[in-house]
XYZ file of N, CA and C in Angstrom:
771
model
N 90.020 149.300 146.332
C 89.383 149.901 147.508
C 88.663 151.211 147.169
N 89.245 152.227 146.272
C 88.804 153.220 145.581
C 87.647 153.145 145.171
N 87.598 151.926 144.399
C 86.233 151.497 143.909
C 85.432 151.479 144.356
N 85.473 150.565 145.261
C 84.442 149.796 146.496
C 83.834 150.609 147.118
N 84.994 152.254 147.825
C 84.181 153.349 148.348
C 83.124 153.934 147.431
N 83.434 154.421 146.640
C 82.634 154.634 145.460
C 81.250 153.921 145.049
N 81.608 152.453 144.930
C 80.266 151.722 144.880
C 79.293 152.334 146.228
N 79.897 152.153 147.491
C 79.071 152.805 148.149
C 78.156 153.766 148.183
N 78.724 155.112 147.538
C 78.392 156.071 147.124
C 76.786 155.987 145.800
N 77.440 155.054 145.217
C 76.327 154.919 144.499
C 75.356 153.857 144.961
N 75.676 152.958 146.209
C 74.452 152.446 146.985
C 73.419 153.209 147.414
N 74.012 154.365 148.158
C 73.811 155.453 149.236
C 72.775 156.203 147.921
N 73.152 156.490 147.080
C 71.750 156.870 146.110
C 70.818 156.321 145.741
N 71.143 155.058 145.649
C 69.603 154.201 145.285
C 69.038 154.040 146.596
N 69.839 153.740 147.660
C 69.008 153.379 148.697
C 68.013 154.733 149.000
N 68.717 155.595 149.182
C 67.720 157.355 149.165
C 66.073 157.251 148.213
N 66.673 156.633 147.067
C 65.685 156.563 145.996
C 64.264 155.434 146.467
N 65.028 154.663 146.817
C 64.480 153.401 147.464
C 63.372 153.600 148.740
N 64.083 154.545 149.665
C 63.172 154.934 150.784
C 62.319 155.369 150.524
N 62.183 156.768 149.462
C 61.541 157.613 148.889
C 60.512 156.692 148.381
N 60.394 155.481 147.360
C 59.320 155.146 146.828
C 58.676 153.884 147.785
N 59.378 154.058 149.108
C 58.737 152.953 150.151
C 57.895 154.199 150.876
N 58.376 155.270 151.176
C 57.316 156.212 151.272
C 55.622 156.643 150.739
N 55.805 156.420 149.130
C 54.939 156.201 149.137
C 53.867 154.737 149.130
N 54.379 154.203 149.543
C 53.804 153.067 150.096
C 52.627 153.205 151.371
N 52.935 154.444 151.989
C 52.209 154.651 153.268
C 51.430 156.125 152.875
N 50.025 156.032 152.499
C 49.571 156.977 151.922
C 49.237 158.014 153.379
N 48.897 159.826 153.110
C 48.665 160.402 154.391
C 47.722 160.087 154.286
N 47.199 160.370 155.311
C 45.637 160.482 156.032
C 46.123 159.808 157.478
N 46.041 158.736 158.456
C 46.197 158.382 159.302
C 47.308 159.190 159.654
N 47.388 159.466 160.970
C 48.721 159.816 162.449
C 50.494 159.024 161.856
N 49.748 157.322 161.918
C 50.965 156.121 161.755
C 51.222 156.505 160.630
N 50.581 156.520 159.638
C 51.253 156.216 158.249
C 51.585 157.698 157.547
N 51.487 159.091 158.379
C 52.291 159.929 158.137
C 53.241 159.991 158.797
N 53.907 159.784 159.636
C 54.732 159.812 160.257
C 55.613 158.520 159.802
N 55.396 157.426 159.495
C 56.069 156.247 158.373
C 56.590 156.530 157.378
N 55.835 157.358 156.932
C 56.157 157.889 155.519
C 57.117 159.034 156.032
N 56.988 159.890 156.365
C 57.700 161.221 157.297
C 59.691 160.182 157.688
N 59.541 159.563 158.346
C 60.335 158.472 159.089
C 61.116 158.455 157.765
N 61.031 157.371 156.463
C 61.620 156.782 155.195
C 61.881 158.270 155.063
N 61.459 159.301 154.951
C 62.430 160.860 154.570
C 63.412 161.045 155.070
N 63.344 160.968 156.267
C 64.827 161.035 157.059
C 65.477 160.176 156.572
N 65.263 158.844 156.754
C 66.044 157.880 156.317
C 66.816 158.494 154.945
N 66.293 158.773 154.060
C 66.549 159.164 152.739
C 67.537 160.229 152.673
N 67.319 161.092 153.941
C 68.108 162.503 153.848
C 69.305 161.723 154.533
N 69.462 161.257 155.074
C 70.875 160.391 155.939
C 71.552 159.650 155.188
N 70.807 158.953 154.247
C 71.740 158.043 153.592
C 72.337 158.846 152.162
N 71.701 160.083 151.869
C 72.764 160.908 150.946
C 73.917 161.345 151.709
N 73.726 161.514 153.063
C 74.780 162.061 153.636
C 76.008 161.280 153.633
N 75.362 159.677 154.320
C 76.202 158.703 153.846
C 76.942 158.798 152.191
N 76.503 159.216 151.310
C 77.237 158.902 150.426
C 78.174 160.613 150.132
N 77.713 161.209 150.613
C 78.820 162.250 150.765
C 80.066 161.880 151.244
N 79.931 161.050 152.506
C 81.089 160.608 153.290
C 82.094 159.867 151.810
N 81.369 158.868 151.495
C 82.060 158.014 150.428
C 82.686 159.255 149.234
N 81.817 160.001 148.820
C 82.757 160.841 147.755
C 83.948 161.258 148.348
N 83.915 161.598 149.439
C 85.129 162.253 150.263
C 86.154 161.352 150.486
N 85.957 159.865 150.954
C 86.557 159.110 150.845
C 87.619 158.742 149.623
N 86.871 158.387 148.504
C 86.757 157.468 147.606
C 88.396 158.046 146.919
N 88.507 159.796 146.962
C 89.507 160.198 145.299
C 90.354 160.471 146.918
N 90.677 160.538 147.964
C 91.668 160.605 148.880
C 92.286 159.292 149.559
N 91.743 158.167 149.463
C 91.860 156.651 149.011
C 92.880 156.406 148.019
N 91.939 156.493 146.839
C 92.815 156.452 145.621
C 93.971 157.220 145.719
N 94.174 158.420 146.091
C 95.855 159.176 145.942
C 96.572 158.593 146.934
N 96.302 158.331 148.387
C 96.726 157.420 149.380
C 97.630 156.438 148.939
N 97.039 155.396 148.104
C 97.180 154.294 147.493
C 97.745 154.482 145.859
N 97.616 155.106 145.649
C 98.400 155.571 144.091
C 97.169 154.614 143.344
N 95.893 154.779 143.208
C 95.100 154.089 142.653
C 94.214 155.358 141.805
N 94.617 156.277 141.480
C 93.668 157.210 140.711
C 93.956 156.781 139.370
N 92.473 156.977 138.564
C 92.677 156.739 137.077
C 91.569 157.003 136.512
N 91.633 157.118 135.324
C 90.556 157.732 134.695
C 88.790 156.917 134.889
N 89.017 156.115 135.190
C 87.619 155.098 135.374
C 87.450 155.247 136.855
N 88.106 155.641 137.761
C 87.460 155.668 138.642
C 86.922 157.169 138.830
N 87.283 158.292 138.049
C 86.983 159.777 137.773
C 85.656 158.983 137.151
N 85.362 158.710 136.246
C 83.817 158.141 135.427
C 83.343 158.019 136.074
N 83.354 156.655 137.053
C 82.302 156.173 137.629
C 81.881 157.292 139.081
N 83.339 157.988 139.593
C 83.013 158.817 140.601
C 81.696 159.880 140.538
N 81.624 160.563 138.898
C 80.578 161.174 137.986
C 79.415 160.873 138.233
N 79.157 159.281 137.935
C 78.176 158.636 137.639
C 77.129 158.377 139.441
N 77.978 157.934 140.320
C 77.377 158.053 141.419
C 76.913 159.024 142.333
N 77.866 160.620 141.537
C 77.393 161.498 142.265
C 75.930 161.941 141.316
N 75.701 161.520 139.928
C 74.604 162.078 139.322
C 73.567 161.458 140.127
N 73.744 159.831 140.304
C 72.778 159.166 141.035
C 72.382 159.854 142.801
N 73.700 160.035 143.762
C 73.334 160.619 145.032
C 73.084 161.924 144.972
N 73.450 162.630 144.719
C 73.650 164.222 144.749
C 72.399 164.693 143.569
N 72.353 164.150 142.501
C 71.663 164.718 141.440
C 70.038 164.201 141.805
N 69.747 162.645 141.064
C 68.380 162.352 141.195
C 67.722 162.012 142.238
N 68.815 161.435 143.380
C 67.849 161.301 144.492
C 67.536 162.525 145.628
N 68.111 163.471 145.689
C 68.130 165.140 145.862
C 66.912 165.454 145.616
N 66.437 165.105 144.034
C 65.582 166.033 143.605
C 63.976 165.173 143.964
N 64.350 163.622 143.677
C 62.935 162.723 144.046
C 62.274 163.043 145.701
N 63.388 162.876 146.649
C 63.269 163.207 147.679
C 62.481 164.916 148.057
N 62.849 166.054 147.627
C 62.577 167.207 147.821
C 61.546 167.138 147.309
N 60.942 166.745 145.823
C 59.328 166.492 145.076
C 58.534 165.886 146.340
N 59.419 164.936 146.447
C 57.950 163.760 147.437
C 57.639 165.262 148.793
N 58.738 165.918 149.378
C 58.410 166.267 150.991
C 57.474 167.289 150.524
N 57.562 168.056 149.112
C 57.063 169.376 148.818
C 55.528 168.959 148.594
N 55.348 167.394 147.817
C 54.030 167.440 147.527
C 53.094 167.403 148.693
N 53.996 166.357 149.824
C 53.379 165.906 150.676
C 52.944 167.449 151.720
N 53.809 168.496 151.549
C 53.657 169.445 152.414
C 52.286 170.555 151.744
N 52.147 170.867 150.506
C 51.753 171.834 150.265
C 50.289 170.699 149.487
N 50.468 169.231 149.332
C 48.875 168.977 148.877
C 48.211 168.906 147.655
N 47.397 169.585 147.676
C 47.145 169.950 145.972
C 46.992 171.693 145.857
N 47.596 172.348 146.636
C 48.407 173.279 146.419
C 49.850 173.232 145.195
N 50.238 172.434 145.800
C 51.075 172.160 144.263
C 50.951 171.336 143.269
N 50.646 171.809 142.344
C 50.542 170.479 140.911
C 51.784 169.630 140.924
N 51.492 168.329 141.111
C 52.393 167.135 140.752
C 53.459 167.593 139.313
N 52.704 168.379 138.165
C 53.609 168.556 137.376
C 54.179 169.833 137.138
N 54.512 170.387 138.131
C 55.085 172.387 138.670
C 55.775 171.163 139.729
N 55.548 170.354 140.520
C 56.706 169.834 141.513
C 57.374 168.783 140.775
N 57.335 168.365 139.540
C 58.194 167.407 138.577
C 59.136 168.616 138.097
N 58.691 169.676 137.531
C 59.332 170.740 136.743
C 60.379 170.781 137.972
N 60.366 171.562 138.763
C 60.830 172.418 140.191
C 62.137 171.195 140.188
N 61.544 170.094 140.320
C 62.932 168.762 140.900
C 63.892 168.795 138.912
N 62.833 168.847 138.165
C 63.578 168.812 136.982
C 64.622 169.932 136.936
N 64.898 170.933 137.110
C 65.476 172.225 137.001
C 66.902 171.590 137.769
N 66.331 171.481 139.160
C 68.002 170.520 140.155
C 68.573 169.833 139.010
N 67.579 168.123 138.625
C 68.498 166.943 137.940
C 69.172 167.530 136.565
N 68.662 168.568 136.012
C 69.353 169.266 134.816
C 70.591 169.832 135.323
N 70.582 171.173 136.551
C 71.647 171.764 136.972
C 73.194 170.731 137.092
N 72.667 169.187 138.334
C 73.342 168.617 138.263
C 74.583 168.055 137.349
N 73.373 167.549 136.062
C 73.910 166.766 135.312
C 75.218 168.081 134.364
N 75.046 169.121 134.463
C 75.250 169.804 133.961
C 77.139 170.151 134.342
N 76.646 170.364 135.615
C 77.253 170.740 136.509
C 78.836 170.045 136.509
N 78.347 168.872 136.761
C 79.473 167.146 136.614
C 80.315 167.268 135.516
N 79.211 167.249 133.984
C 79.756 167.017 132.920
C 80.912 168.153 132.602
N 80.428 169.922 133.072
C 81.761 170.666 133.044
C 82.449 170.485 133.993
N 82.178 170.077 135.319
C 83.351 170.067 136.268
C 84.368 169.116 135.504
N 83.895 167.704 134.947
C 85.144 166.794 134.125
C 85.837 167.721 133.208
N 85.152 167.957 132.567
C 85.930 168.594 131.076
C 87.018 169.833 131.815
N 86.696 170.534 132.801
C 87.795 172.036 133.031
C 88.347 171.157 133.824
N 88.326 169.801 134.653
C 89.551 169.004 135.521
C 90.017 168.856 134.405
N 89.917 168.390 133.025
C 90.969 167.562 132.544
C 92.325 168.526 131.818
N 91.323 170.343 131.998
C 92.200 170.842 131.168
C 93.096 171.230 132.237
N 93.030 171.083 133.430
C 94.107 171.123 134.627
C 94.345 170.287 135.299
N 94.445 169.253 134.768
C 95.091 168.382 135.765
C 96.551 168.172 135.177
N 97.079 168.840 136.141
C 99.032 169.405 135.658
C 99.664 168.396 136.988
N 100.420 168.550 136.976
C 100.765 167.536 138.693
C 101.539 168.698 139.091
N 100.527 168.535 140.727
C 100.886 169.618 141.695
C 99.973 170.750 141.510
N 98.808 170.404 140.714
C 97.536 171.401 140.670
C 96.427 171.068 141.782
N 96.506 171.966 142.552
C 95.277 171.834 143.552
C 94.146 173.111 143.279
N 93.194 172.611 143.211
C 91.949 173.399 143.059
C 91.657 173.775 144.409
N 91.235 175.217 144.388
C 91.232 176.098 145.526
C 90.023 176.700 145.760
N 89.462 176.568 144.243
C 87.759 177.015 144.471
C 87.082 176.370 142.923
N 85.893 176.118 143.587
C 84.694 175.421 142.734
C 83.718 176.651 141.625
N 83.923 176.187 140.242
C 82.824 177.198 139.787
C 81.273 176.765 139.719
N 80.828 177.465 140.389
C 78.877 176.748 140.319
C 79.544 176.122 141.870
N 78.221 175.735 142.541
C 77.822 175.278 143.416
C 78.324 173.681 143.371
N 79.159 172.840 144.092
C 79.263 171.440 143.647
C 78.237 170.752 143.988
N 77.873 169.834 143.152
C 76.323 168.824 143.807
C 76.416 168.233 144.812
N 77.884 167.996 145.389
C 77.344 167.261 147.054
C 77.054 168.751 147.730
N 77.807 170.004 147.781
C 76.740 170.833 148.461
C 75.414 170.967 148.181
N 74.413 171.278 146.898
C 73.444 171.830 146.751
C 72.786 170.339 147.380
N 72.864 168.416 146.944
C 72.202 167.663 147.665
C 72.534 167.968 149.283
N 73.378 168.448 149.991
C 73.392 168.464 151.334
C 72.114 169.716 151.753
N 72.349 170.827 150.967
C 71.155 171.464 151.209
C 69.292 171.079 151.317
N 69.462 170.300 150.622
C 67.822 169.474 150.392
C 68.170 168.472 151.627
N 68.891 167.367 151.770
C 69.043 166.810 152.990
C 69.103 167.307 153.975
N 69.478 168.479 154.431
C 69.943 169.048 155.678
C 67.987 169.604 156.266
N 68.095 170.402 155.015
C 66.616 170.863 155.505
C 65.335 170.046 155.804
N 65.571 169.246 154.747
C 64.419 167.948 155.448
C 64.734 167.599 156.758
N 66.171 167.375 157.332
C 66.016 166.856 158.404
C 65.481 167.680 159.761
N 66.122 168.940 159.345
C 65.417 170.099 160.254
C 64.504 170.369 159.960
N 63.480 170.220 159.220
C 62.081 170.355 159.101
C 61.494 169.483 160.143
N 61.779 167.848 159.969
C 61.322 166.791 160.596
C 61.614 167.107 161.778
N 62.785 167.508 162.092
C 63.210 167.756 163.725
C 62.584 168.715 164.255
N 62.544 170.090 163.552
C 62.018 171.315 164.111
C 60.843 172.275 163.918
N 60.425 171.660 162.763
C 59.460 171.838 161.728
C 58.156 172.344 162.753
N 57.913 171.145 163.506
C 56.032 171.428 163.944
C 56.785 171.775 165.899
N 58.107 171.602 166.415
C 58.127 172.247 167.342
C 58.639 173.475 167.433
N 58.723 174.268 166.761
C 59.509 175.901 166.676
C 59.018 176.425 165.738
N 57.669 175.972 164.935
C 57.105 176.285 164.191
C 57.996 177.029 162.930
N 58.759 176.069 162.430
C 59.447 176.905 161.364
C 58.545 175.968 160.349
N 57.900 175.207 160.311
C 57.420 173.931 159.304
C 56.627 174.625 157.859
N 56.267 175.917 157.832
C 55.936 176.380 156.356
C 57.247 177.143 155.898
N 57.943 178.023 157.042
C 58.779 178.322 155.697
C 60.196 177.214 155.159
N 60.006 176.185 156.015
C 60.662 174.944 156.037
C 60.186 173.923 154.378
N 58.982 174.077 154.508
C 58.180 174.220 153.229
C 58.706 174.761 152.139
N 58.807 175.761 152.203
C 58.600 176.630 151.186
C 60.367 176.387 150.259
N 61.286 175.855 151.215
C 62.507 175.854 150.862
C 63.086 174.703 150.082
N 62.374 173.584 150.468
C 62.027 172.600 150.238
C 61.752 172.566 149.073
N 60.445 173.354 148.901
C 59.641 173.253 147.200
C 61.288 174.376 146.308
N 61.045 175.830 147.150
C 61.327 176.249 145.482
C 62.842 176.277 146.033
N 63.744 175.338 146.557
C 65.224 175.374 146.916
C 65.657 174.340 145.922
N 64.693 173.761 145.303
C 65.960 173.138 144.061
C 66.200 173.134 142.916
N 65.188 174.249 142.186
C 65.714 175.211 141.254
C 66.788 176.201 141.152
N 66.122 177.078 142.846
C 67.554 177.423 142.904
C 69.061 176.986 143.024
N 69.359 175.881 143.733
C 70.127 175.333 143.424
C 70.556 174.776 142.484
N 69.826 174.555 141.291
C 70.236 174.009 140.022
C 71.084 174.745 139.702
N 70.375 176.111 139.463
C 70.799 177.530 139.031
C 72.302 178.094 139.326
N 72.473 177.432 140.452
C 73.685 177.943 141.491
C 74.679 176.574 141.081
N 74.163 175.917 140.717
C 75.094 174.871 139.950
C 75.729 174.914 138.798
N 74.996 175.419 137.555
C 75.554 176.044 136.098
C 75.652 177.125 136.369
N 76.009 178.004 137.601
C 76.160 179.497 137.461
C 78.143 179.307 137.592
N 78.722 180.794 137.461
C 80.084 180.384 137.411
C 80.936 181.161 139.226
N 79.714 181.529 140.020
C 80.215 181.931 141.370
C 81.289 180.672 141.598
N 82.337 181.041 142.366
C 83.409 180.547 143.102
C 82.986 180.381 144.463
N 83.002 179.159 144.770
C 82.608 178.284 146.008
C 84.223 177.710 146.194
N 84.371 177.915 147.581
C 85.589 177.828 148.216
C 85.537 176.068 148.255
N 86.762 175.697 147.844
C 87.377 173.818 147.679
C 87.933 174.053 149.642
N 86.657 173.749 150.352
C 87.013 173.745 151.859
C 88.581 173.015 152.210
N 88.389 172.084 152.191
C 89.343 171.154 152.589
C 90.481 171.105 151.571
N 90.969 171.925 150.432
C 92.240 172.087 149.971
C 92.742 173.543 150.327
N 91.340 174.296 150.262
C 92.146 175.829 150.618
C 92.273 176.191 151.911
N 91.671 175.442 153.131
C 92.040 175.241 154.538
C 92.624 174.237 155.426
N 92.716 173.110 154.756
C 93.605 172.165 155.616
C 94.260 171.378 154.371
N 94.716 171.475 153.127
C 95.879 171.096 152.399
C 97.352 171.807 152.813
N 98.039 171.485 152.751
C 99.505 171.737 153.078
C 99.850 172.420 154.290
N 100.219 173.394 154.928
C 100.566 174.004 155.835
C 99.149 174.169 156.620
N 99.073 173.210 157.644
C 97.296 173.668 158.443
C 97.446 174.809 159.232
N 96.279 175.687 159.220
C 96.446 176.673 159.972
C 95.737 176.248 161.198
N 95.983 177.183 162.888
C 95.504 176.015 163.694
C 94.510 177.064 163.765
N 93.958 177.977 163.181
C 92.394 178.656 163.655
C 91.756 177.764 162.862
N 91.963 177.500 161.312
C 91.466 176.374 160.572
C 90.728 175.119 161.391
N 92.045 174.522 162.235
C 91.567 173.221 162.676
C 90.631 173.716 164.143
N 90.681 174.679 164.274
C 89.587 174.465 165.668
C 88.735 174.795 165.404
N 88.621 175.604 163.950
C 87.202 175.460 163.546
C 86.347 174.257 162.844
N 87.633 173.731 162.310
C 87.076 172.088 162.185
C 86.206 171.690 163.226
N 87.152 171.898 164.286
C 86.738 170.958 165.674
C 85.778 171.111 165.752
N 85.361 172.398 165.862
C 83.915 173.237 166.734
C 82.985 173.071 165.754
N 83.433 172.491 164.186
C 82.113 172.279 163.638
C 81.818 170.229 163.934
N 82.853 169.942 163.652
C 82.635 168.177 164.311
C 81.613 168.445 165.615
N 82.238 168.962 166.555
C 81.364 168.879 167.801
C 79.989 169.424 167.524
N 79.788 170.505 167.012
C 78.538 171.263 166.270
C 77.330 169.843 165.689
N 78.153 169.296 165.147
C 77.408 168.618 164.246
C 76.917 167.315 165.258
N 77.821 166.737 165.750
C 77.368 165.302 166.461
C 76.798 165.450 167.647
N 76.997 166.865 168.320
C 75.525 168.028 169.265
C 74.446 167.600 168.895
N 74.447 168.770 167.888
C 72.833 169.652 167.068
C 72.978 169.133 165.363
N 73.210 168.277 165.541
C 73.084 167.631 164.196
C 72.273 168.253 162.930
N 71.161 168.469 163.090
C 70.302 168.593 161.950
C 70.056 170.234 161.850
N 70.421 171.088 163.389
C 70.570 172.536 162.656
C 71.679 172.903 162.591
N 73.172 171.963 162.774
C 74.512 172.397 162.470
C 74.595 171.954 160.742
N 74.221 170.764 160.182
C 74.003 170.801 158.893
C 73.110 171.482 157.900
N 72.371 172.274 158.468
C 71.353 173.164 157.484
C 71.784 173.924 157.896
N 72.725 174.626 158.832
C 73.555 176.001 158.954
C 75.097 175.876 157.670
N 75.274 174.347 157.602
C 77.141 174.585 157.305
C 76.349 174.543 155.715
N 75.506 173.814 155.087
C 75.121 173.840 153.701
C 74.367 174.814 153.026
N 73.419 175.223 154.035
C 72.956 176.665 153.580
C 73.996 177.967 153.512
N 74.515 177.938 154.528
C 75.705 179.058 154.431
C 76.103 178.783 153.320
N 76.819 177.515 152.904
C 78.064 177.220 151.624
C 77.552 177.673 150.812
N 76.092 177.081 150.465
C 75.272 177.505 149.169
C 75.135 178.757 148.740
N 75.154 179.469 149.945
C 75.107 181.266 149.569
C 76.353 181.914 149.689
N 76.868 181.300 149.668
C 78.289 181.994 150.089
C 78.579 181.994 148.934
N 78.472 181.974 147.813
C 79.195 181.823 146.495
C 78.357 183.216 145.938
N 77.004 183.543 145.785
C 76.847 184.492 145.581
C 76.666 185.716 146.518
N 76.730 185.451 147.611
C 77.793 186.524 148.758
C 79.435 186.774 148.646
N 80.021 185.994 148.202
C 81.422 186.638 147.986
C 81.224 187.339 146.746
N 80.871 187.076 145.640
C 80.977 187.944 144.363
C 79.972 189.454 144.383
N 79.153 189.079 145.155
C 78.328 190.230 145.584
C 79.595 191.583 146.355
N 79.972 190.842 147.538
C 80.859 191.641 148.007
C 82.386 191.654 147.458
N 82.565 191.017 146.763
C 84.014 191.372 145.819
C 83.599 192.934 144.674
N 82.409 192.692 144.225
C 81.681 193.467 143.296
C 81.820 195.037 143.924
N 81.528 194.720 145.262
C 80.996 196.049 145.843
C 82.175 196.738 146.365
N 83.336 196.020 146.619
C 84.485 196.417 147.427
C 85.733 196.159 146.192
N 85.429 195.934 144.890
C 86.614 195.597 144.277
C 87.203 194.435 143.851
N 86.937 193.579 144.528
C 88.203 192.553 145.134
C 87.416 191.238 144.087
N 88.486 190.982 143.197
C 88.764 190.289 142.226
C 88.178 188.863 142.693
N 87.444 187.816 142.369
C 87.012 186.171 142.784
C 87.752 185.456 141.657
């Protein structure tokens, strides 16, 4: 069953990938066939989300079930390089070219997505290697070093979708742009960097729940299935900076990360 979630996970990336090059299938110029093309983006940004769900699933399954093992840690790797890593970065190239034109060179928006799929891959390969030198039984990880790739892909998903949603009515749609293009370098960056990003769900609802914890759960569930697309570009953008906002302010006040 472990598996199976997992396979999902790595559906949920090709299919992203998949939309993306049915996108360009519908060249701009016409009303219909930007907005077709516009349409397969969303699609694309939803179905990474979908496979977020599955990572989350997949290694809390397996302990459920006493089914963890080293091959399903591999392949768990392998689908997040595919959701989180390359289709992150194909997706953010296509919205940036399509937004800025020939304002941006096709190969400065290959570079820009290259910088993410490097961070990623990067990212994975040490997160395995420092799990294996702790995995003690009864070790829970409490914080992430670098940015994890399902946050930095939720960041590129989140914002596309609030672009599409809010973009041309609240006129945020250039600097919506602009985040788009140069947000996944930075995020690469924030991926091989060594800031401490809080492990949400072990250092707030593992063992003893606290109940301010869970009503802030609540209020973000409700948040989200509300205002969907600016409660997720609020909870991923925050996360994303929050790693070099705590060390910033640990720096300034002392206080050890």
């Amino acid at each position: 069953l472990p598996t199976l979630i997992t396979l999902g996970n790595v559906l949920s990336g090709f299919l992203a990938i998949s939309y993306v090059a049915d996108a360009w299938g519908h060249p701009l110029g016409s009303a219909a066939e930007s907005a077709a093309r516009e349409a397969l983006y969303v699609r694309a940004a939803w179905v990474i989300f979908l496979g977020m769900l599955c990572d989350t699933l997949d290694g809390r399954v397996a302990r459920l079930t006493g089914a963890e093992s080293a091959f399903g840690a591999e392949l768990d790797s392998l689908a997040d390089m595919i959701s989180f890593g390359v289709a992150p970065a194909i997706l953010a190239k296509s919205v940036a070219q399509d937004a800025f034109g020939p304002l941006l060179h096709p190969k400065f928006a290959t570079l820009l997505a290259m910088i993410y799929v490097l961070g990623a891959a990067l990212r994975l390969a040490r997160y395995n290697v420092e799990s294996a030198r702790v995995s003690t039984p009864g070790h829970v990880t409490k914080v992430f070093r670098g940015l994890p790739s399902p946050g930095a892909a939720g960041v590129i998903a989140s914002v596309v979708l609030l672009r599409h949603e809010y973009g041309e009515r609240l006129g945020l749609g250039a600097g919506l742009d602009w985040v788009v293009a140069a947000g996944p370098p930075l995020l690469g960056l924030l991926m091989i960097s060594r800031f401490a990003f809080p492990h949400v769900m072990n250092r707030y609802f593992a063992g003893a729940r606290s109940p301010l914890a869970i009503v802030l759960l609540l209020l973000a569930v409700v948040l989200v299935v509300e205002e969907p697309h600016a409660s997720l570009a609020a909870i991923f953008v925050g996360y994303a900076i929050s790693g070099p906002l705590l060390a910033a302010t640990g720096r300034l006040f002392g206080v050890p990360r």
